[in-house]
Coordinates of C-alpha atoms in Angstrom, one line a residue:
M1 CA 117.8 132.8 153.1
I2 CA 117.1 131.1 149.7
C3 CA 113.4 131.6 150.2
L4 CA 113.8 135.2 151.0
G5 CA 115.9 135.7 147.9
I6 CA 113.3 134.0 145.7
R7 CA 110.6 136.1 147.2
F8 CA 112.5 139.3 146.6
F9 CA 113.1 138.3 143.0
I10 CA 109.4 137.6 142.4
L11 CA 108.4 140.9 144.0
T12 CA 111.0 142.8 141.9
L13 CA 109.7 141.1 138.7
I14 CA 106.1 142.0 139.5
F15 CA 107.0 145.6 140.2
W16 CA 109.0 145.8 136.9
L17 CA 106.1 144.3 134.9
S18 CA 103.5 146.6 136.4
S19 CA 105.6 149.7 135.7
A20 CA 106.4 148.9 132.0
D21 CA 104.3 149.5 128.9
H22 CA 102.3 146.4 128.1
W23 CA 99.5 145.1 125.9
S24 CA 96.0 144.7 127.2
N25 CA 94.1 141.5 126.5
W26 CA 92.9 140.8 123.0
T27 CA 89.3 141.7 122.3
S28 CA 86.9 139.1 121.1
W29 CA 86.9 138.2 117.4
S30 CA 84.9 140.7 115.2
A31 CA 82.1 139.6 112.9
C32 CA 83.3 137.8 109.7
S33 CA 83.5 140.0 106.6
R34 CA 81.8 137.2 104.5
T35 CA 79.2 134.6 105.1
C36 CA 80.9 132.0 102.9
D37 CA 83.9 131.2 100.7
G38 CA 86.4 132.7 103.2
G39 CA 86.2 136.0 105.0
A40 CA 88.4 137.8 107.6
T41 CA 87.9 138.5 111.2
Y42 CA 90.1 140.5 113.6
Q43 CA 91.0 141.1 117.2
L44 CA 92.3 144.4 118.8
R45 CA 94.4 145.2 121.8
K46 CA 95.6 148.4 123.4
C47 CA 99.0 149.5 124.6
M48 CA 98.7 150.3 128.3
R49 CA 101.1 153.1 128.9
S50 CA 103.0 153.5 132.2
Y51 CA 104.1 156.8 133.7
K52 CA 107.5 155.2 134.4
S53 CA 108.1 153.8 130.9
H54 CA 108.1 155.4 127.4
G55 CA 109.3 152.5 125.3
G56 CA 105.9 151.6 123.9
C57 CA 104.6 148.1 123.2
K58 CA 106.3 145.9 120.6
G59 CA 104.1 144.1 118.0
D60 CA 100.8 144.9 116.3
N61 CA 97.6 146.1 117.9
I62 CA 95.5 144.0 115.5
Q63 CA 95.6 140.4 114.3
Y64 CA 93.6 138.7 111.6
A65 CA 92.3 135.2 110.9
T66 CA 90.1 133.6 108.2
C67 CA 86.5 132.6 108.9
N68 CA 83.4 131.1 107.2
N69 CA 85.5 129.1 104.8
K70 CA 82.7 126.8 103.6
P71 CA 82.0 127.3 99.8
C72 CA 79.1 129.5 98.8
E73 CA 76.0 128.0 97.3
H74 CA 76.1 127.2 93.6
G75 CA 75.2 130.2 91.5
S76 CA 76.3 132.8 94.1
Q77 CA 77.6 136.1 92.6
D78 CA 81.4 136.7 92.6
F79 CA 82.4 138.8 95.7
R80 CA 84.4 141.3 93.7
K81 CA 81.6 141.6 91.1
Q82 CA 79.2 142.4 93.9
Q83 CA 81.4 145.3 95.1
C84 CA 81.6 146.8 91.5
A85 CA 77.8 146.4 91.0
A86 CA 77.2 148.4 94.2
Y87 CA 78.3 151.5 92.2
N88 CA 75.8 151.0 89.4
D89 CA 73.4 153.5 90.9
A90 CA 76.1 156.2 91.4
A91 CA 76.8 158.7 88.7
Y92 CA 80.3 158.7 87.3
G93 CA 81.2 161.7 85.2
G94 CA 77.6 162.6 85.0
R95 CA 76.6 159.2 83.6
Y96 CA 75.5 155.8 84.9
F97 CA 77.3 152.6 84.1
K98 CA 77.0 148.9 84.8
W99 CA 80.4 148.1 86.5
L100 CA 82.2 144.8 86.1
P101 CA 85.4 143.7 87.9
Y102 CA 88.8 144.7 86.5
I103 CA 91.8 143.2 88.2
D104 CA 95.1 145.1 88.2
R105 CA 97.7 142.3 88.8
K106 CA 100.1 144.7 90.6
N107 CA 97.4 146.2 92.8
S108 CA 94.8 143.4 93.1
C109 CA 93.5 144.7 96.4
I110 CA 92.3 148.0 94.9
L111 CA 88.7 148.0 93.6
Y112 CA 89.1 148.7 89.9
C113 CA 86.0 148.3 87.8
I114 CA 85.3 148.6 84.0
A115 CA 82.2 150.1 82.6
K116 CA 80.3 147.5 80.5
G117 CA 80.5 148.2 76.8
T118 CA 83.3 150.7 77.2
R119 CA 87.0 150.9 77.9
T120 CA 86.5 153.1 80.9
V121 CA 88.4 151.6 83.9
A122 CA 87.9 153.4 87.2
M123 CA 89.2 153.0 90.8
L124 CA 85.9 153.0 92.7
S125 CA 87.5 152.3 96.1
P126 CA 91.1 152.4 97.4
K127 CA 90.7 148.9 98.7
V128 CA 88.4 145.9 98.2
L129 CA 86.5 144.4 101.1
D130 CA 88.3 142.0 103.4
G131 CA 88.1 138.4 102.1
T132 CA 88.3 139.3 98.4
R133 CA 90.6 136.9 96.4
C134 CA 93.8 138.5 95.1
K135 CA 95.7 135.8 93.3
G136 CA 93.8 133.9 90.6
E137 CA 92.6 130.5 91.8
T138 CA 94.5 130.5 95.1
L139 CA 92.9 131.1 98.5
D140 CA 95.1 134.3 99.1
M141 CA 92.8 137.2 100.1
C142 CA 92.9 140.9 100.6
I143 CA 92.9 142.1 104.2
N144 CA 93.0 145.8 104.9
G145 CA 94.1 146.6 101.4
K146 CA 97.0 144.0 101.3
C147 CA 97.2 140.6 99.6
R148 CA 97.8 138.0 102.4
D149 CA 98.9 134.3 101.9
V150 CA 96.3 131.7 102.8
G151 CA 97.2 128.0 102.7
C152 CA 95.0 125.1 101.6
D153 CA 94.3 124.7 105.3
H154 CA 92.6 128.1 105.3
V155 CA 95.2 129.5 107.8
L156 CA 96.4 133.0 107.3
G157 CA 100.1 133.0 106.4
S158 CA 100.2 129.3 105.8
Q159 CA 102.3 128.0 102.9
L160 CA 100.6 124.6 102.6
K161 CA 99.7 123.7 99.0
V162 CA 97.6 120.9 97.5
D163 CA 100.0 118.3 96.0
S164 CA 99.6 116.5 92.7
C165 CA 97.4 113.9 94.4
G166 CA 94.9 116.6 95.6
V167 CA 96.0 116.3 99.2
C168 CA 96.5 119.6 101.2
G169 CA 100.1 119.5 102.5
G170 CA 100.6 116.1 100.9
K171 CA 103.8 114.6 99.5
N172 CA 102.6 113.1 96.2
V173 CA 102.5 109.7 97.7
C174 CA 99.9 108.6 95.1
L175 CA 102.4 108.9 92.3
Q176 CA 103.9 105.7 90.9
H177 CA 107.6 105.0 91.6
G178 CA 108.4 105.2 87.9
A179 CA 106.8 108.6 87.6
V180 CA 110.1 110.4 88.4
G181 CA 111.7 109.5 85.1
R182 CA 108.5 110.1 83.2
Y183 CA 108.8 113.9 83.6
Q184 CA 111.7 116.1 82.7
W185 CA 112.6 119.7 82.0
V186 CA 112.8 120.8 78.4
E187 CA 113.6 124.2 76.8
S188 CA 110.4 125.8 75.6
G189 CA 111.5 129.2 74.1
V190 CA 112.7 132.6 75.1
S191 CA 110.9 135.2 77.2
E192 CA 109.8 138.6 76.0
C193 CA 112.2 141.5 76.5
S194 CA 111.8 142.9 79.9
A195 CA 111.8 146.4 78.5
T196 CA 109.6 147.8 75.7
C197 CA 112.2 150.4 75.0
G198 CA 115.8 150.9 75.9
V199 CA 118.0 148.0 77.1
G200 CA 116.2 145.0 78.7
Y201 CA 116.8 141.4 79.4
Q202 CA 115.3 138.1 78.2
E203 CA 115.9 134.5 79.3
K204 CA 115.4 130.9 78.2
L205 CA 112.2 129.3 79.3
F206 CA 111.9 125.7 80.6
S207 CA 108.7 123.6 80.9
C208 CA 108.0 120.3 82.4
K209 CA 107.3 117.6 79.8
D210 CA 105.4 114.3 80.2
K211 CA 107.6 111.9 78.1
L212 CA 104.9 109.2 78.2
H213 CA 102.3 111.3 76.4
S214 CA 104.7 113.8 74.8
R215 CA 102.9 116.8 76.2
I216 CA 103.6 119.7 78.6
A217 CA 102.7 119.0 82.2
K218 CA 102.4 121.1 85.3
D219 CA 105.8 122.2 86.8
Q220 CA 104.9 120.3 90.0
K221 CA 105.4 117.0 88.1
C222 CA 109.1 117.8 87.6
S223 CA 109.6 118.8 91.3
K224 CA 111.9 115.8 91.8
S225 CA 114.6 117.2 89.5
P226 CA 116.1 120.6 89.7
K227 CA 115.0 123.2 87.1
P228 CA 117.8 124.2 84.7
S229 CA 119.3 127.6 85.5
S230 CA 118.2 130.3 83.0
V231 CA 120.7 132.4 81.2
K232 CA 119.9 136.1 80.6
K233 CA 120.9 138.1 77.7
Q234 CA 120.4 141.8 76.7
C235 CA 117.7 142.8 74.3
F236 CA 116.9 146.2 72.7
Y237 CA 113.9 147.3 70.6
K238 CA 114.0 151.1 70.4
R239 CA 115.3 154.1 72.3
C240 CA 113.0 155.2 75.1
P241 CA 111.4 158.7 75.0
P242 CA 112.1 161.0 78.0
S243 CA 110.2 159.9 81.1
W244 CA 109.5 160.9 84.7
R245 CA 111.6 159.4 87.4
V246 CA 109.8 159.5 90.7
G247 CA 111.5 159.1 94.1
P248 CA 110.0 157.7 97.3
W249 CA 107.8 159.8 99.5
H250 CA 109.6 161.4 102.4
D251 CA 108.4 161.3 106.0
C252 CA 105.4 163.4 106.8
T253 CA 106.1 166.8 108.4
K254 CA 103.6 166.0 111.1
T255 CA 102.5 162.9 112.9
C256 CA 98.9 164.0 113.1
G257 CA 96.7 167.0 112.4
G258 CA 97.6 167.1 108.7
G259 CA 101.1 167.4 107.3
I260 CA 102.9 167.4 103.9
S261 CA 105.0 164.6 102.3
T262 CA 107.3 165.4 99.3
R263 CA 109.2 163.4 96.8
S264 CA 111.6 164.1 93.9
V265 CA 110.2 164.2 90.4
V266 CA 112.8 164.5 87.6
C267 CA 112.6 164.3 83.8
I268 CA 115.1 161.6 82.6
D269 CA 116.5 160.7 79.2
T270 CA 118.0 157.2 78.7
L271 CA 120.7 157.0 76.1
L272 CA 121.5 154.0 73.9
D273 CA 124.3 152.9 76.2
N274 CA 121.8 152.9 79.1
R275 CA 123.3 156.1 80.6
Q276 CA 120.8 158.6 81.9
R277 CA 120.7 162.4 81.9
T278 CA 118.3 165.0 83.4
L279 CA 116.2 167.1 81.0
H280 CA 114.0 170.2 81.4
Y281 CA 110.5 169.2 82.7
S282 CA 108.8 170.5 79.6
L283 CA 110.4 167.6 77.5
C284 CA 108.6 164.9 79.5
P285 CA 104.9 164.0 78.9
S286 CA 102.2 165.9 80.7
P287 CA 100.9 166.0 83.4
K288 CA 103.9 166.1 85.7
P289 CA 103.5 163.7 88.6
T290 CA 102.8 165.5 91.8
N291 CA 105.7 166.0 94.2
K292 CA 103.6 166.9 97.2
K293 CA 100.7 165.3 99.1
A294 CA 98.8 165.6 102.3
C295 CA 99.5 163.0 105.0
N296 CA 98.6 162.0 108.5
T297 CA 95.3 163.9 108.3
M298 CA 93.9 162.2 111.4
I299 CA 93.2 164.4 114.4
C300 CA 95.8 164.7 117.1
P301 CA 94.9 163.1 120.4
T302 CA 93.2 165.7 122.5
W303 CA 91.8 165.7 126.0
Y304 CA 88.2 167.1 126.3
A305 CA 86.9 168.1 129.7
G306 CA 83.2 168.4 130.7
E307 CA 81.6 170.9 133.0
W308 CA 82.3 170.7 136.7
S309 CA 79.5 169.3 138.8
P310 CA 77.9 171.4 141.7
C311 CA 79.8 171.3 145.0
S312 CA 78.9 168.1 146.9
V313 CA 78.1 170.1 150.1
T314 CA 76.1 173.2 151.1
C315 CA 78.6 174.3 153.8
G316 CA 82.3 173.9 154.4
W317 CA 84.5 172.0 152.0
G318 CA 83.2 169.5 149.4
V319 CA 84.2 167.9 146.1
Q320 CA 83.4 168.6 142.4
N321 CA 83.7 166.1 139.6
R322 CA 83.8 166.2 135.8
D323 CA 84.2 163.8 132.8
V324 CA 87.5 163.9 130.9
V325 CA 87.7 161.9 127.6
C326 CA 90.4 161.4 125.0
R327 CA 89.5 162.0 121.4
D328 CA 91.9 160.1 119.1
E329 CA 92.2 158.1 115.9
G330 CA 94.2 155.1 114.8
N331 CA 97.1 153.9 117.1
T332 CA 97.8 157.3 118.8
F333 CA 96.6 158.1 122.3
C334 CA 96.4 161.1 124.6
N335 CA 99.3 161.8 126.9
D336 CA 98.3 160.9 130.5
S337 CA 100.8 163.3 132.0
I338 CA 98.7 166.3 130.7
K339 CA 95.3 164.8 131.4
P340 CA 93.0 167.5 133.0
E341 CA 91.8 167.0 136.6
T342 CA 88.6 165.0 137.0
K343 CA 88.1 165.9 140.7
K344 CA 88.8 169.0 142.8
N345 CA 87.9 170.4 146.2
C346 CA 85.3 173.2 146.6
T347 CA 83.9 175.4 149.3
T348 CA 80.6 177.3 149.8
N349 CA 82.4 179.9 151.9
F350 CA 79.8 179.2 154.7
P351 CA 80.9 177.4 157.9
C352 CA 78.9 174.4 159.1
F353 CA 77.0 174.5 162.5
E354 CA 76.0 171.7 164.8
T355 CA 72.5 171.8 166.4
D356 CA 74.1 172.7 169.8
G357 CA 75.6 175.9 168.4
R358 CA 79.2 174.7 167.7
Y359 CA 81.3 175.2 164.6
V360 CA 82.2 171.9 162.8
A361 CA 85.9 171.6 162.0
E362 CA 86.5 172.4 158.3
H363 CA 89.3 171.3 156.0
D364 CA 90.9 173.3 153.3
K365 CA 92.2 172.0 149.9
K366 CA 95.2 170.4 151.5
G367 CA 93.2 168.6 154.3
K368 CA 94.3 171.0 157.1
V369 CA 91.8 172.1 159.7
S370 CA 90.9 175.8 159.2
F371 CA 88.3 176.1 162.0
E372 CA 88.8 174.5 165.4
L373 CA 85.8 173.2 167.5
H374 CA 84.8 175.8 170.1
T375 CA 81.6 176.6 171.9
I376 CA 79.7 179.9 171.2
P377 CA 77.2 181.6 173.5
F378 CA 73.8 179.9 173.6
S379 CA 72.1 183.2 172.8
F380 CA 74.2 183.6 169.6
K381 CA 72.1 183.5 166.4
R382 CA 73.3 183.4 162.9
I383 CA 72.5 186.7 161.2
I384 CA 71.2 186.4 157.7
P385 CA 71.6 189.7 155.7
T386 CA 68.3 191.1 154.4
V387 CA 67.9 193.3 151.4
S388 CA 66.5 196.7 152.1
S389 CA 63.3 197.6 150.3
H390 CA 64.4 201.2 149.9

């Protein structure tokens, strides 16, 4: 009885798994985006939809990893610099420039370049190539337009850092026991006001000091003692001129095929007491930020059916086939419930004959016999209509 219960449970589990939405296996890793100094590679998988389930698959359909992490040869050109230089032969505003890297700290994964000898900064691509560094001297890299953490072990998402002894993930074991009292936090000034106009905040700054050599050291040296809490205070330089306050983008009106997303754009005046009021749009600087944009421009998943093949027989009932493919983009797929037929029955409207003069049983579209076997006179001949010459 126990064995029967276990067998029933296993069969039920297998049936449930086969009827639920589930992920396919991961594809093999893609080619690395760089040949040296750390690039990115990815794997894809597809959500296998079930006719009994509409819950979808949880998780991402793509996963990334670093690759080719060995250093580039000495003298190799900077990767971001290579990407800017690729536009040297493309006209910009009717002129040609020699483009050099320009890094926007808030958007370090967008390819901004500055024209040599000018102050012209241009966004030449909405995102840099995968593997481009995005945070100074760290190993963090841009992947699909986003800055991703990379530890000193070259693992994506790792938080491991090199300690003061130069060991990846180390615990500063090389430091002398007396080193703890050698370093201490000291007040080193006040930060700039957080606002260039209106009411802002500033706070005390603290630095790690090497008492033995009376000089400022890296903050890591003072990691053994807690950093003093900073006290904020208000600061004010001047009243701010009216400015635009832009709200977040609302959801797209369509999920595919091109929709519209809107947001609120309001002219705001900030008073001395930090209160705000709405002004007429003409009192804010031009141009007014757009409040409408196109979104989800990818095509909607659509089934495309090819031509039917000729009937598979020359008499009686046969079969016709055709190719049906789904045209889609991104993570959207065609609905299997409305997939056109790929196979159908067909007939030539001519019955089939055996050599001994008997009808062969024929089947209609539902598989039912439409002509029963029966013998016809030996002298019977099939009459083929002829076309009169008159």
